[in-house]
Amino acid sequence: MAQNEPPKAPPVKEETTPEAHWVNLVQAVKTRKDQRAFASLFAHFAPRVKAFLMKSGADPALAEEVAQDVMATLWHKAHMFDPERASVATWIFTIARNRRIDVLRKSRRPEPEDLPWGPEHEPDQADTIALQQESEQLGKALAALPENQRVLIERAYFGEFSHSEIAAETGLPLGTIKSRIRLALERLRQEMN
Amino acid sequence: MTMKIKHHLTDELLMAYAAGSLPEAFSLVVATHVSMCDECRARLAEYEAVGGAVLEDTGTPEMDAGSLEATLRLIGEMREAEEAETAAPAPQASGLFPQPLRDYVGGDLDAVEWRSVGGKVRQAVLPTDKGAAARLLYIPAGAAMPDHGHSGMELTMVLQGAFEDADGYFGRGDVEVAGEEMEHTPVAAPGADCVCLVATDAPLKFSGFLPRMAQPFIGI
Ligand SMILES: [Zn+2]
Ligand SMILES: [Zn+2]
């Protein structure tokens, strides 16, 4: 591990959104193994990953262990992060989801072939900013959904629940769940257009 | 010549794959289709973005005391293992199977270990977890699959040739999503032998007497 270097002034990158801030921190981890940047990412995302795993059915001790593991993976895979294709939260979500499949389900996850240009290309600035703004907007749109729709979306992402398992647990008919999720997704799409 | 993909994955499948809740066999079909389909790749990215928004909003329990320090130690320990695996094998330039499928087969079409399942139809079962089963099917041009219904969900993705049933014409890259309400007799189109990737989460229901006898052997 590199020594903790004094923080350099970041190159003239304006932080137009909170998302741009997280992206800069991941870049700092990637380019100069910046432990302070990592500590900031850890403070924000590690508890969220832990919560995500607990809601997916892990006990607190396992959730803690997996959250540490996910954050360590972030450090090592920082060069794979592409701010043009995903927000930092989305990228961390996919790492946590894959670890959950490994650890909780003890199963493999086939991944799509990577795009021909691979993760190493230089991201386009305009596309990156557009994606950052969309991520902010999506977060707000999700929070603004009616409670009964938002909860079902969240539970679908906590992952150990199929739609029929949500039905068994909530007592809602499967058709209602499907149409609420569909409604919620339509609303999110409208907000994004 | 590239043929345009006409039959895509459903929102429900893409969302469940993004959420990580699909059985492995279905995930294999999704990953294989997305490898060939830019439209579904973009839709998948949207569903993963919803996952990111959910993560942001999940709540923030206390981390254990010394959690950051423990993670930094873990980073040091992980480094050697990571360096050993660094260069992931570059996707091969061409071939019939996209990379995720090639990983399960151990190669392309010529590496498949086919077994006859009666007539000239051949299959190869791929190793996945118990939630659902995945197999490759080889149906000679013009031959029909036995007429069958479904007790669960069946995904059929064409890799070579084409097949047709009451729901339409399915060419390379297309996916047919069949549910319980559906009964069909897929027929391989003339011209080229049809190779499909099929995932099912429940045994199929055959309507003819002979196919039902054959079912324990076919295992579908
Ligand atoms: Zn598609
Ligand atoms: Zn079928």
CSV table of C-alpha atoms and ligand atoms in Angstrom, one decimal:
chain,number,residue,atom,x,y,z
A,1,MET,CA,0.0,0.0,0.0
A,2,ALA,CA,1.3,3.4,-0.9
A,3,GLN,CA,2.1,5.9,1.9
A,4,ASN,CA,-0.5,8.4,2.8
A,5,GLU,CA,0.6,11.3,0.7
A,6,PRO,CA,-0.4,14.9,1.5
A,7,PRO,CA,-3.5,15.7,-0.5
A,8,LYS,CA,-2.7,17.5,-3.7
A,9,ALA,CA,-4.9,20.2,-5.1
A,10,PRO,CA,-7.1,18.2,-7.5
A,11,PRO,CA,-6.8,19.2,-11.2
A,12,VAL,CA,-9.3,21.8,-12.2
A,13,LYS,CA,-12.4,19.6,-12.0
A,14,GLU,CA,-15.4,21.4,-10.7
A,15,GLU,CA,-17.6,19.4,-8.4
A,16,THR,CA,-20.9,20.3,-9.9
A,17,THR,CA,-22.8,17.7,-8.0
A,18,PRO,CA,-22.3,15.6,-4.8
A,19,GLU,CA,-21.8,12.7,-7.3
A,20,ALA,CA,-18.9,14.5,-8.8
A,21,HIS,CA,-17.3,14.6,-5.4
A,22,TRP,CA,-17.5,10.8,-5.0
A,23,VAL,CA,-16.1,10.3,-8.5
A,24,ASN,CA,-13.1,12.5,-7.7
A,25,LEU,CA,-12.5,10.4,-4.5
A,26,VAL,CA,-12.5,7.2,-6.5
A,27,GLN,CA,-10.1,8.8,-9.0
A,28,ALA,CA,-7.8,9.7,-6.1
A,29,VAL,CA,-7.9,6.1,-4.9
A,30,LYS,CA,-7.2,4.9,-8.4
A,31,THR,CA,-4.4,7.3,-9.3
A,32,ARG,CA,-2.5,7.8,-6.0
A,33,LYS,CA,-3.8,5.2,-3.6
A,34,ASP,CA,-5.2,8.1,-1.5
A,35,GLN,CA,-6.1,6.7,2.0
A,36,ARG,CA,-7.9,9.9,3.0
A,37,ALA,CA,-10.1,9.8,-0.1
A,38,PHE,CA,-10.8,6.1,0.7
A,39,ALA,CA,-11.7,7.0,4.3
A,40,SER,CA,-14.3,9.5,3.1
A,41,LEU,CA,-15.8,6.9,0.7
A,42,PHE,CA,-15.8,4.3,3.5
A,43,ALA,CA,-17.6,6.7,5.9
A,44,HIS,CA,-20.4,7.2,3.5
A,45,PHE,CA,-20.7,3.9,1.7
A,46,ALA,CA,-19.6,1.1,4.1
A,47,PRO,CA,-22.7,1.6,6.4
A,48,ARG,CA,-25.0,1.6,3.4
A,49,VAL,CA,-23.5,-1.6,2.1
A,50,LYS,CA,-23.9,-3.1,5.6
A,51,ALA,CA,-27.5,-2.0,5.8
A,52,PHE,CA,-28.1,-3.4,2.3
A,53,LEU,CA,-26.7,-6.8,3.3
A,54,MET,CA,-28.7,-6.9,6.5
A,55,LYS,CA,-31.9,-6.1,4.6
A,56,SER,CA,-30.9,-8.9,2.2
A,57,GLY,CA,-30.9,-11.4,5.2
A,58,ALA,CA,-27.3,-11.3,6.5
A,59,ASP,CA,-26.8,-11.0,10.3
A,60,PRO,CA,-24.9,-7.9,11.5
A,61,ALA,CA,-21.6,-9.8,11.9
A,62,LEU,CA,-21.7,-11.2,8.4
A,63,ALA,CA,-22.9,-7.9,7.0
A,64,GLU,CA,-20.0,-6.1,8.6
A,65,GLU,CA,-17.5,-8.6,7.2
A,66,VAL,CA,-19.0,-8.4,3.7
A,67,ALA,CA,-19.1,-4.6,3.8
A,68,GLN,CA,-15.4,-4.5,4.6
A,69,ASP,CA,-14.8,-6.9,1.8
A,70,VAL,CA,-16.8,-4.8,-0.7
A,71,MET,CA,-14.9,-1.6,0.3
A,72,ALA,CA,-11.6,-3.4,-0.1
A,73,THR,CA,-12.7,-4.5,-3.5
A,74,LEU,CA,-13.5,-0.9,-4.3
A,75,TRP,CA,-9.8,0.0,-3.5
A,76,HIS,CA,-8.4,-2.8,-5.7
A,77,LYS,CA,-10.9,-2.3,-8.6
A,78,ALA,CA,-10.9,1.5,-8.7
A,79,HIS,CA,-9.3,1.3,-12.2
A,80,MET,CA,-12.4,-0.5,-13.4
A,81,PHE,CA,-14.8,2.3,-12.4
A,82,ASP,CA,-16.2,4.1,-15.4
A,83,PRO,CA,-18.0,7.4,-14.4
A,84,GLU,CA,-19.5,7.5,-17.9
A,85,ARG,CA,-21.4,4.3,-17.3
A,86,ALA,CA,-22.4,4.3,-13.6
A,87,SER,CA,-22.5,6.4,-10.5
A,88,VAL,CA,-20.2,5.5,-7.6
A,89,ALA,CA,-23.3,4.2,-5.7
A,90,THR,CA,-24.4,2.1,-8.6
A,91,TRP,CA,-20.9,0.6,-9.0
A,92,ILE,CA,-20.7,-0.2,-5.3
A,93,PHE,CA,-24.2,-1.6,-5.5
A,94,THR,CA,-23.1,-4.1,-8.2
A,95,ILE,CA,-20.0,-5.1,-6.2
A,96,ALA,CA,-22.2,-5.7,-3.1
A,97,ARG,CA,-24.8,-7.5,-5.1
A,98,ASN,CA,-22.2,-9.9,-6.6
A,99,ARG,CA,-20.7,-10.5,-3.1
A,100,ARG,CA,-24.1,-11.3,-1.8
A,101,ILE,CA,-24.6,-13.9,-4.5
A,102,ASP,CA,-21.2,-15.4,-3.6
A,103,VAL,CA,-21.6,-15.4,0.1
A,104,LEU,CA,-25.3,-15.7,0.9
A,105,ARG,CA,-26.4,-17.8,-2.1
A,106,LYS,CA,-23.2,-19.5,-2.7
A,107,SER,CA,-23.8,-19.3,-6.4
A,108,ARG,CA,-22.0,-18.0,-9.5
A,109,ARG,CA,-23.1,-14.9,-11.4
A,110,PRO,CA,-22.5,-14.9,-15.2
A,111,GLU,CA,-21.6,-11.4,-16.4
A,112,PRO,CA,-22.1,-10.0,-19.9
A,113,GLU,CA,-19.1,-9.7,-22.1
A,114,ASP,CA,-17.5,-6.3,-21.6
A,115,LEU,CA,-17.9,-3.7,-24.3
A,116,PRO,CA,-15.2,-3.7,-27.0
A,117,TRP,CA,-13.5,-0.5,-25.7
A,118,GLY,CA,-13.2,-2.0,-22.2
A,119,PRO,CA,-13.0,-0.1,-18.9
A,120,GLU,CA,-9.7,1.6,-19.7
A,121,HIS,CA,-10.9,4.2,-22.2
A,122,GLU,CA,-10.9,7.9,-21.3
A,123,PRO,CA,-14.4,8.7,-20.2
A,124,ASP,CA,-16.2,11.5,-22.0
A,125,GLN,CA,-16.6,14.6,-19.8
A,126,ALA,CA,-20.1,15.6,-21.1
A,127,ASP,CA,-21.4,12.0,-20.8
A,128,THR,CA,-20.0,11.8,-17.3
A,129,ILE,CA,-21.7,15.0,-16.2
A,130,ALA,CA,-25.0,13.9,-17.8
A,131,LEU,CA,-24.8,10.6,-15.9
A,132,GLN,CA,-24.1,12.4,-12.6
A,133,GLN,CA,-27.1,14.6,-13.0
A,134,GLU,CA,-29.3,11.7,-14.0
A,135,SER,CA,-28.2,9.8,-10.9
A,136,GLU,CA,-29.2,12.7,-8.6
A,137,GLN,CA,-32.5,13.0,-10.4
A,138,LEU,CA,-33.1,9.2,-10.1
A,139,GLY,CA,-32.4,9.3,-6.3
A,140,LYS,CA,-34.9,12.2,-5.9
A,141,ALA,CA,-37.5,10.4,-8.1
A,142,LEU,CA,-37.2,7.2,-6.1
A,143,ALA,CA,-37.6,9.1,-2.8
A,144,ALA,CA,-40.7,10.8,-4.2
A,145,LEU,CA,-42.5,7.6,-5.1
A,146,PRO,CA,-45.6,6.7,-3.1
A,147,GLU,CA,-44.5,4.6,-0.1
A,148,ASN,CA,-46.2,1.4,-1.3
A,149,GLN,CA,-44.4,1.5,-4.6
A,150,ARG,CA,-41.0,2.5,-3.3
A,151,VAL,CA,-41.0,-0.2,-0.6
A,152,LEU,CA,-41.6,-2.9,-3.2
A,153,ILE,CA,-38.8,-1.6,-5.5
A,154,GLU,CA,-36.4,-1.6,-2.6
A,155,ARG,CA,-37.3,-5.1,-1.6
A,156,ALA,CA,-36.9,-6.3,-5.1
A,157,TYR,CA,-33.3,-5.0,-4.8
A,158,PHE,CA,-32.6,-6.5,-1.4
A,159,GLY,CA,-32.6,-9.5,-3.7
A,160,GLU,CA,-33.4,-12.6,-1.7
A,161,PHE,CA,-37.0,-12.0,-2.5
A,162,SER,CA,-38.6,-12.9,-5.8
A,163,HIS,CA,-41.9,-11.3,-6.6
A,164,SER,CA,-43.8,-14.4,-5.4
A,165,GLU,CA,-41.8,-14.4,-2.1
A,166,ILE,CA,-42.7,-10.7,-1.5
A,167,ALA,CA,-46.3,-11.8,-2.2
A,168,ALA,CA,-46.1,-14.5,0.4
A,169,GLU,CA,-44.7,-12.2,3.0
A,170,THR,CA,-46.8,-9.1,2.4
A,171,GLY,CA,-50.0,-11.0,1.7
A,172,LEU,CA,-50.4,-8.8,-1.5
A,173,PRO,CA,-51.5,-10.7,-4.6
A,174,LEU,CA,-48.7,-11.2,-7.1
A,175,GLY,CA,-50.6,-9.2,-9.7
A,176,THR,CA,-50.8,-6.2,-7.4
A,177,ILE,CA,-47.0,-6.4,-6.7
A,178,LYS,CA,-46.2,-6.6,-10.4
A,179,SER,CA,-48.4,-3.7,-11.3
A,180,ARG,CA,-47.1,-1.6,-8.4
A,181,ILE,CA,-43.6,-2.2,-9.4
A,182,ARG,CA,-44.5,-1.5,-13.0
A,183,LEU,CA,-46.2,1.7,-12.0
A,184,ALA,CA,-43.2,2.7,-9.9
A,185,LEU,CA,-40.8,2.1,-12.8
A,186,GLU,CA,-43.1,4.0,-15.2
A,187,ARG,CA,-43.0,7.0,-12.8
A,188,LEU,CA,-39.2,6.8,-12.5
A,189,ARG,CA,-38.9,6.7,-16.3
A,190,GLN,CA,-41.2,9.8,-16.7
A,191,GLU,CA,-39.1,11.6,-14.1
A,192,MET,CA,-36.0,10.8,-16.1
A,193,ASN,CA,-37.4,12.0,-19.5
B,1,MET,CA,-24.4,-9.9,-42.0
B,2,THR,CA,-25.8,-8.9,-38.6
B,3,MET,CA,-29.4,-9.6,-38.1
B,4,LYS,CA,-31.3,-7.2,-35.9
B,5,ILE,CA,-32.5,-8.7,-32.6
B,6,LYS,CA,-36.3,-8.5,-32.4
B,7,HIS,CA,-37.2,-10.4,-29.3
B,8,HIS,CA,-35.8,-9.0,-26.1
B,9,LEU,CA,-35.6,-9.7,-22.4
B,10,THR,CA,-38.6,-8.5,-20.3
B,11,ASP,CA,-38.3,-5.7,-17.7
B,12,GLU,CA,-39.0,-8.2,-15.0
B,13,LEU,CA,-36.0,-10.4,-16.0
B,14,LEU,CA,-33.7,-7.4,-16.4
B,15,MET,CA,-34.7,-6.0,-13.1
B,16,ALA,CA,-34.3,-9.3,-11.3
B,17,TYR,CA,-30.8,-9.8,-12.9
B,18,ALA,CA,-29.8,-6.3,-11.9
B,19,ALA,CA,-31.1,-7.1,-8.3
B,20,GLY,CA,-29.2,-10.4,-8.3
B,21,SER,CA,-32.2,-12.5,-7.5
B,22,LEU,CA,-32.4,-14.7,-10.6
B,23,PRO,CA,-31.4,-18.4,-10.5
B,24,GLU,CA,-28.0,-18.9,-12.2
B,25,ALA,CA,-29.4,-20.5,-15.3
B,26,PHE,CA,-31.6,-17.5,-16.1
B,27,SER,CA,-28.7,-15.2,-15.3
B,28,LEU,CA,-26.7,-17.0,-17.9
B,29,VAL,CA,-29.4,-16.4,-20.6
B,30,VAL,CA,-29.6,-12.7,-19.6
B,31,ALA,CA,-25.8,-12.3,-19.6
B,32,THR,CA,-25.5,-14.0,-23.0
B,33,HIS,CA,-28.3,-11.9,-24.5
B,34,VAL,CA,-26.9,-8.6,-23.1
B,35,SER,CA,-23.5,-9.5,-24.5
B,36,MET,CA,-25.1,-9.4,-28.0
B,37,CYS,CA,-27.8,-6.7,-27.5
B,38,ASP,CA,-27.0,-3.0,-26.9
B,39,GLU,CA,-30.6,-2.2,-26.3
B,40,CYS,CA,-30.9,-4.6,-23.3
B,41,ARG,CA,-27.4,-3.6,-22.1
B,42,ALA,CA,-28.7,0.0,-21.8
B,43,ARG,CA,-31.9,-1.1,-20.1
B,44,LEU,CA,-29.9,-3.2,-17.7
B,45,ALA,CA,-27.7,-0.1,-16.8
B,46,GLU,CA,-30.9,1.7,-15.9
B,47,TYR,CA,-32.0,-1.1,-13.6
B,48,GLU,CA,-28.6,-1.1,-12.0
B,49,ALA,CA,-28.8,2.6,-11.5
B,50,VAL,CA,-32.1,2.0,-9.5
B,51,GLY,CA,-30.0,-0.4,-7.4
B,52,GLY,CA,-27.5,2.4,-6.7
B,53,ALA,CA,-30.3,4.7,-5.7
B,54,VAL,CA,-31.8,2.1,-3.4
B,55,LEU,CA,-28.3,1.6,-1.8
B,56,GLU,CA,-28.0,5.3,-1.2
B,57,ASP,CA,-31.3,5.3,0.7
B,58,THR,CA,-30.9,2.0,2.7
B,59,GLY,CA,-30.0,3.4,6.1
B,60,THR,CA,-26.7,3.6,7.9
B,61,PRO,CA,-26.2,1.2,10.8
B,62,GLU,CA,-23.0,1.7,12.9
B,63,MET,CA,-19.9,0.0,11.6
B,64,ASP,CA,-17.9,-2.1,14.1
B,65,ALA,CA,-15.2,-0.2,16.1
B,66,GLY,CA,-12.0,-0.3,14.0
B,67,SER,CA,-13.8,-1.2,10.8
B,68,LEU,CA,-11.9,1.1,8.6
B,69,GLU,CA,-8.5,-0.1,10.0
B,70,ALA,CA,-9.6,-3.7,9.5
B,71,THR,CA,-10.5,-2.9,5.9
B,72,LEU,CA,-7.1,-1.2,5.3
B,73,ARG,CA,-5.5,-4.4,6.6
B,74,LEU,CA,-7.7,-6.5,4.3
B,75,ILE,CA,-6.6,-4.3,1.4
B,76,GLY,CA,-3.0,-5.1,2.1
B,77,GLU,CA,-3.8,-8.9,2.3
B,78,MET,CA,-5.9,-8.9,-0.8
B,79,ARG,CA,-3.2,-7.2,-2.9
B,80,GLU,CA,-1.2,-10.3,-3.7
B,81,ALA,CA,-4.3,-12.3,-4.7
B,82,GLU,CA,-5.5,-9.5,-6.9
B,83,GLU,CA,-2.1,-9.2,-8.6
B,84,ALA,CA,-2.1,-12.9,-9.4
B,85,GLU,CA,-5.5,-12.6,-11.2
B,86,THR,CA,-4.9,-9.2,-12.8
B,87,ALA,CA,-5.2,-9.7,-16.5
B,88,ALA,CA,-8.6,-11.1,-17.2
B,89,PRO,CA,-8.6,-13.1,-20.4
B,90,ALA,CA,-9.4,-10.7,-23.3
B,91,PRO,CA,-12.7,-11.7,-25.0
B,92,GLN,CA,-11.9,-13.8,-28.1
B,93,ALA,CA,-12.5,-11.9,-31.3
B,94,SER,CA,-15.2,-14.1,-32.8
B,95,GLY,CA,-17.2,-17.3,-32.3
B,96,LEU,CA,-20.8,-18.3,-32.0
B,97,PHE,CA,-21.0,-18.1,-28.3
B,98,PRO,CA,-20.6,-14.8,-26.3
B,99,GLN,CA,-18.1,-14.9,-23.5
B,100,PRO,CA,-20.4,-15.8,-20.5
B,101,LEU,CA,-21.7,-18.9,-22.4
B,102,ARG,CA,-18.2,-19.8,-23.5
B,103,ASP,CA,-17.2,-19.8,-19.8
B,104,TYR,CA,-19.9,-22.4,-19.0
B,105,VAL,CA,-19.2,-24.6,-22.1
B,106,GLY,CA,-15.4,-24.4,-21.8
B,107,GLY,CA,-15.2,-23.2,-25.4
B,108,ASP,CA,-17.3,-22.4,-28.4
B,109,LEU,CA,-19.7,-24.7,-30.4
B,110,ASP,CA,-17.0,-27.2,-31.2
B,111,ALA,CA,-16.3,-27.8,-27.4
B,112,VAL,CA,-20.0,-28.8,-26.6
B,113,GLU,CA,-20.4,-32.4,-25.4
B,114,TRP,CA,-23.7,-33.3,-27.0
B,115,ARG,CA,-25.9,-36.2,-26.0
B,116,SER,CA,-28.7,-37.5,-28.2
B,117,VAL,CA,-32.2,-37.0,-26.7
B,118,GLY,CA,-34.0,-39.0,-29.4
B,119,GLY,CA,-34.5,-38.3,-33.0
B,120,LYS,CA,-31.8,-36.0,-34.2
B,121,VAL,CA,-32.2,-33.6,-31.4
B,122,ARG,CA,-29.2,-33.3,-29.1
B,123,GLN,CA,-28.6,-31.5,-25.9
B,124,ALA,CA,-25.9,-30.6,-23.4
B,125,VAL,CA,-26.7,-29.7,-19.8
B,126,LEU,CA,-24.7,-26.8,-18.4
B,127,PRO,CA,-23.7,-26.8,-14.7
B,128,THR,CA,-25.7,-24.2,-12.7
B,129,ASP,CA,-27.2,-23.9,-9.2
B,130,LYS,CA,-30.5,-25.8,-8.4
B,131,GLY,CA,-32.9,-22.9,-8.9
B,132,ALA,CA,-33.2,-23.6,-12.6
B,133,ALA,CA,-31.6,-25.7,-15.3
B,134,ALA,CA,-29.7,-24.6,-18.3
B,135,ARG,CA,-29.0,-26.6,-21.5
B,136,LEU,CA,-27.9,-26.1,-25.1
B,137,LEU,CA,-30.2,-27.7,-27.6
B,138,TYR,CA,-29.2,-28.7,-31.2
B,139,ILE,CA,-32.3,-29.1,-33.5
B,140,PRO,CA,-31.6,-30.0,-37.1
B,141,ALA,CA,-33.0,-27.6,-39.7
B,142,GLY,CA,-36.7,-28.3,-40.3
B,143,ALA,CA,-37.1,-30.6,-37.2
B,144,ALA,CA,-39.7,-29.9,-34.5
B,145,MET,CA,-39.4,-30.0,-30.8
B,146,PRO,CA,-42.1,-32.0,-29.0
B,147,ASP,CA,-45.3,-30.0,-28.3
B,148,HIS,CA,-45.2,-28.9,-24.7
B,149,GLY,CA,-46.5,-26.6,-22.0
B,150,HIS,CA,-44.6,-25.1,-19.1
B,151,SER,CA,-45.1,-25.3,-15.3
B,152,GLY,CA,-42.7,-22.4,-14.7
B,153,MET,CA,-40.7,-20.1,-16.9
B,154,GLU,CA,-38.7,-21.0,-19.9
B,155,LEU,CA,-36.2,-18.8,-21.7
B,156,THR,CA,-35.0,-19.8,-25.1
B,157,MET,CA,-32.2,-17.9,-26.8
B,158,VAL,CA,-31.1,-18.6,-30.4
B,159,LEU,CA,-27.4,-18.8,-31.1
B,160,GLN,CA,-27.4,-20.3,-34.6
B,161,GLY,CA,-30.2,-20.8,-37.2
B,162,ALA,CA,-33.7,-19.9,-36.2
B,163,PHE,CA,-37.0,-21.4,-34.9
B,164,GLU,CA,-40.6,-20.6,-35.3
B,165,ASP,CA,-43.7,-21.2,-33.2
B,166,ALA,CA,-47.1,-19.5,-32.8
B,167,ASP,CA,-45.4,-16.5,-31.2
B,168,GLY,CA,-43.2,-15.7,-34.1
B,169,TYR,CA,-39.8,-16.2,-35.8
B,170,PHE,CA,-36.8,-16.2,-33.5
B,171,GLY,CA,-33.3,-15.7,-35.1
B,172,ARG,CA,-29.8,-15.3,-33.7
B,173,GLY,CA,-29.8,-13.3,-30.5
B,174,ASP,CA,-33.6,-13.4,-30.0
B,175,VAL,CA,-35.1,-14.6,-26.7
B,176,GLU,CA,-38.5,-16.3,-26.3
B,177,VAL,CA,-39.9,-15.9,-22.8
B,178,ALA,CA,-42.5,-18.7,-22.2
B,179,GLY,CA,-44.7,-18.8,-19.1
B,180,GLU,CA,-47.3,-21.1,-17.7
B,181,GLU,CA,-50.0,-19.9,-20.0
B,182,MET,CA,-48.1,-20.9,-23.1
B,183,GLU,CA,-48.0,-24.2,-25.0
B,184,HIS,CA,-45.9,-24.4,-28.2
B,185,THR,CA,-44.2,-26.5,-30.7
B,186,PRO,CA,-41.0,-24.8,-31.8
B,187,VAL,CA,-39.8,-25.9,-35.3
B,188,ALA,CA,-36.3,-25.2,-36.4
B,189,ALA,CA,-36.3,-23.1,-39.6
B,190,PRO,CA,-34.9,-24.7,-42.8
B,191,GLY,CA,-31.5,-23.7,-43.9
B,192,ALA,CA,-29.3,-24.0,-40.8
B,193,ASP,CA,-29.4,-26.3,-37.8
B,194,CYS,CA,-30.7,-24.4,-34.8
B,195,VAL,CA,-28.6,-24.1,-31.6
B,196,CYS,CA,-30.4,-22.6,-28.6
B,197,LEU,CA,-29.6,-21.9,-25.0
B,198,VAL,CA,-32.6,-22.9,-22.9
B,199,ALA,CA,-33.3,-22.2,-19.2
B,200,THR,CA,-36.2,-23.6,-17.3
B,201,ASP,CA,-37.2,-23.4,-13.6
B,202,ALA,CA,-39.7,-26.3,-13.7
B,203,PRO,CA,-40.1,-29.4,-15.8
B,204,LEU,CA,-41.9,-29.0,-19.1
B,205,LYS,CA,-45.3,-30.6,-19.6
B,206,PHE,CA,-45.4,-32.7,-22.7
B,207,SER,CA,-48.8,-33.3,-24.3
B,208,GLY,CA,-48.0,-36.3,-26.5
B,209,PHE,CA,-47.6,-39.8,-25.0
B,210,LEU,CA,-44.2,-40.6,-26.3
B,211,PRO,CA,-42.5,-37.3,-25.3
B,212,ARG,CA,-43.9,-37.9,-21.8
B,213,MET,CA,-42.2,-41.3,-21.7
B,214,ALA,CA,-39.0,-39.7,-22.9
B,215,GLN,CA,-39.1,-36.9,-20.3
B,216,PRO,CA,-37.1,-38.7,-17.6
B,217,PHE,CA,-34.4,-39.3,-20.1
B,218,ILE,CA,-34.4,-35.9,-21.6
B,219,GLY,CA,-34.7,-34.3,-18.2
B,220,ILE,CA,-36.4,-31.2,-19.4
C,1,ZN,ZN,-32.2,-7.3,-26.2
C,2,ZN,ZN,-41.2,-24.2,-24.4
